[in-house]
Coordinates of N, CA and C in Angstrom, one line a residue:
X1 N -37.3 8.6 174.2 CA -38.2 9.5 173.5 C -39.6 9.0 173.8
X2 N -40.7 9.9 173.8 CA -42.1 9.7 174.1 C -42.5 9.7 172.8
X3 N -43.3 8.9 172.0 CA -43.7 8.3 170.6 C -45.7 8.4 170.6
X4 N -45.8 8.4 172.2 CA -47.0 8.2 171.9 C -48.0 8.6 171.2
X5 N -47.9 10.2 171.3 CA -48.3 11.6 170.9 C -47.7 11.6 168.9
X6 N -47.1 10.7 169.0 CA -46.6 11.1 167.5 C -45.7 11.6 167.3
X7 N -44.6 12.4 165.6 CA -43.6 12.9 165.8 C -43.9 14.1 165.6
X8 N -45.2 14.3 164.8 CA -45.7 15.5 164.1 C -46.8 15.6 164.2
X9 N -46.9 17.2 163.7 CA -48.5 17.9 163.8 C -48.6 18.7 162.8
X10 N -49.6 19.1 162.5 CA -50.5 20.0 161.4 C -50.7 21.2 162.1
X11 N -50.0 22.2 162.0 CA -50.4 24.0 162.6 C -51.4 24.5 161.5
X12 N -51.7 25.1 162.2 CA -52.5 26.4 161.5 C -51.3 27.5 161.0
X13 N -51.4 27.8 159.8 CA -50.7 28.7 159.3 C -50.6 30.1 160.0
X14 N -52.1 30.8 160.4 CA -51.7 32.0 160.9 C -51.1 32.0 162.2
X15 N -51.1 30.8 163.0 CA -50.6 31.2 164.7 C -49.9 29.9 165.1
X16 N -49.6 28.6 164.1 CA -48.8 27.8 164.0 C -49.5 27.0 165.4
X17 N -50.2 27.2 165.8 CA -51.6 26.2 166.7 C -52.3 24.3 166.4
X18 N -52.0 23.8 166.8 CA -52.2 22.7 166.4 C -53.8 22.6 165.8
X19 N -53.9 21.7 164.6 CA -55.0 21.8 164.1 C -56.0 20.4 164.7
X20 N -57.7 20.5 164.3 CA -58.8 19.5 164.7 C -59.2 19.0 163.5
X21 N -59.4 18.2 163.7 CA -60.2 17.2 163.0 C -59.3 16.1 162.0
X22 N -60.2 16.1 160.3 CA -59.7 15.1 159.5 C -58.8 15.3 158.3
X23 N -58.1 14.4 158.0 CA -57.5 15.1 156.7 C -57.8 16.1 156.1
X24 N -58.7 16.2 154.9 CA -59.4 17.1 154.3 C -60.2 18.0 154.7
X25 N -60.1 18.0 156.2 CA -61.3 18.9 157.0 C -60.6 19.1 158.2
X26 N -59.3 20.4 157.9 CA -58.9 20.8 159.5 C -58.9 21.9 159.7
X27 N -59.1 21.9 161.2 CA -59.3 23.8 161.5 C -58.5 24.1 162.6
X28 N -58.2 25.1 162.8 CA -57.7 26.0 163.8 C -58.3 25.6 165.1
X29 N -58.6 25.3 166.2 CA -59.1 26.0 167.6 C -58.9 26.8 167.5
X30 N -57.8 27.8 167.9 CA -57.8 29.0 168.2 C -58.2 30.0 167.5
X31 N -57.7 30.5 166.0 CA -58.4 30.7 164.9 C -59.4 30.8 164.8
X32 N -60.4 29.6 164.7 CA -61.6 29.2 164.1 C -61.6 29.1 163.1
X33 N -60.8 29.2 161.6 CA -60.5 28.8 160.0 C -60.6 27.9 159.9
X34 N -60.5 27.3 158.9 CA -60.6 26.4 158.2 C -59.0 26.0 157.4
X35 N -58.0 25.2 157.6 CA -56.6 25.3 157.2 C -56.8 24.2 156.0
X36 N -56.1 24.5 154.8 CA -55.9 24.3 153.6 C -54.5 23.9 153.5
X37 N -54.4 22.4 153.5 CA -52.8 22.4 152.9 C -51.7 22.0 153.9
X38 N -51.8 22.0 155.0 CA -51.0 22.4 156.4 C -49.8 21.7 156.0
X39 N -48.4 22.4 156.4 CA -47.0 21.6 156.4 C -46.6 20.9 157.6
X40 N -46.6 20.0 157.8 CA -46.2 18.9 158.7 C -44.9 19.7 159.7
X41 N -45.0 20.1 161.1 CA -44.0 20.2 161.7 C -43.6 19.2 162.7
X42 N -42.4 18.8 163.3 CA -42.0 18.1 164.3 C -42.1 18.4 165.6
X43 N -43.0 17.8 166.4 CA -42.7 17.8 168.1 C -42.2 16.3 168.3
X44 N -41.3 16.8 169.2 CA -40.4 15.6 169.5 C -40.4 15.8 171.4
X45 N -41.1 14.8 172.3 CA -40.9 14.9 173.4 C -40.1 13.8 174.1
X46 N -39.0 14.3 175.0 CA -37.7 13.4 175.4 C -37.8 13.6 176.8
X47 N -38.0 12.1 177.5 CA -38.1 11.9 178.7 C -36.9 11.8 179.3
X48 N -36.0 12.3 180.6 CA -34.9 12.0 181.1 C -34.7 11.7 182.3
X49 N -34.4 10.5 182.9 CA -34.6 10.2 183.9 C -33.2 10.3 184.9
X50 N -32.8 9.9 186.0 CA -32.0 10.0 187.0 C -32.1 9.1 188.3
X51 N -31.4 8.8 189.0 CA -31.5 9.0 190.5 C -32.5 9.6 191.1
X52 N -32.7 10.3 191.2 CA -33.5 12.1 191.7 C -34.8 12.3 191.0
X53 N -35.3 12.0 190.1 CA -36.5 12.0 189.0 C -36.4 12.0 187.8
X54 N -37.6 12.7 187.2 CA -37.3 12.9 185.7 C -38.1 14.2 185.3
X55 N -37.8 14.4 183.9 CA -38.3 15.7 183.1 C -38.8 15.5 181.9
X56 N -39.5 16.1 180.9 CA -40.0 15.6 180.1 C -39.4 17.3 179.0
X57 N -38.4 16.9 177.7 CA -38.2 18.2 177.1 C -39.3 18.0 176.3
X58 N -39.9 18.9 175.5 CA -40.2 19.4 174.3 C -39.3 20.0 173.1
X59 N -38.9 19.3 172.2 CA -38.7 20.0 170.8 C -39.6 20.3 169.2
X60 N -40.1 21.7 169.4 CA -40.8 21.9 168.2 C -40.1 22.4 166.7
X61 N -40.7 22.4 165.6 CA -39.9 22.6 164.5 C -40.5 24.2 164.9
X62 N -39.8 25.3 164.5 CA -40.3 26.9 164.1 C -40.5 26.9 162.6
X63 N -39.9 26.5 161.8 CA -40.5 27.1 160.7 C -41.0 25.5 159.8

């Protein structure tokens, strides 16, 4: 598993977009709001290697 990035992120409620900035001061990029409250989702990225190379998955939480 790749840890570096963290396990979790803060979306924006309306478009589930990762949010900028500080605790008590996050916004949207995409948006451009101002997010209030945000619920903590999981990205989990898993590296898999082989013989042959490797791949990097992505697993996000949806709700």
């Amino acid at each position: 598993m790749l840890i570096k990035n963290g396990w979790l992120y803060l979306p924006c409620h309306r478009c589930s977009k990762k949010t900028a900035g500080e605790d008590s001061d996050l916004w949207c990029t995409k948006c451009e709001t101002k997010v209030d409250m945000p619920i903590a989702r999981f990205l989990v990225q898993i590296e898999v290697k082989d013989d042959t190379g490797s791949a990097v998955f992505v697993a996000v939480d949806k709700n």
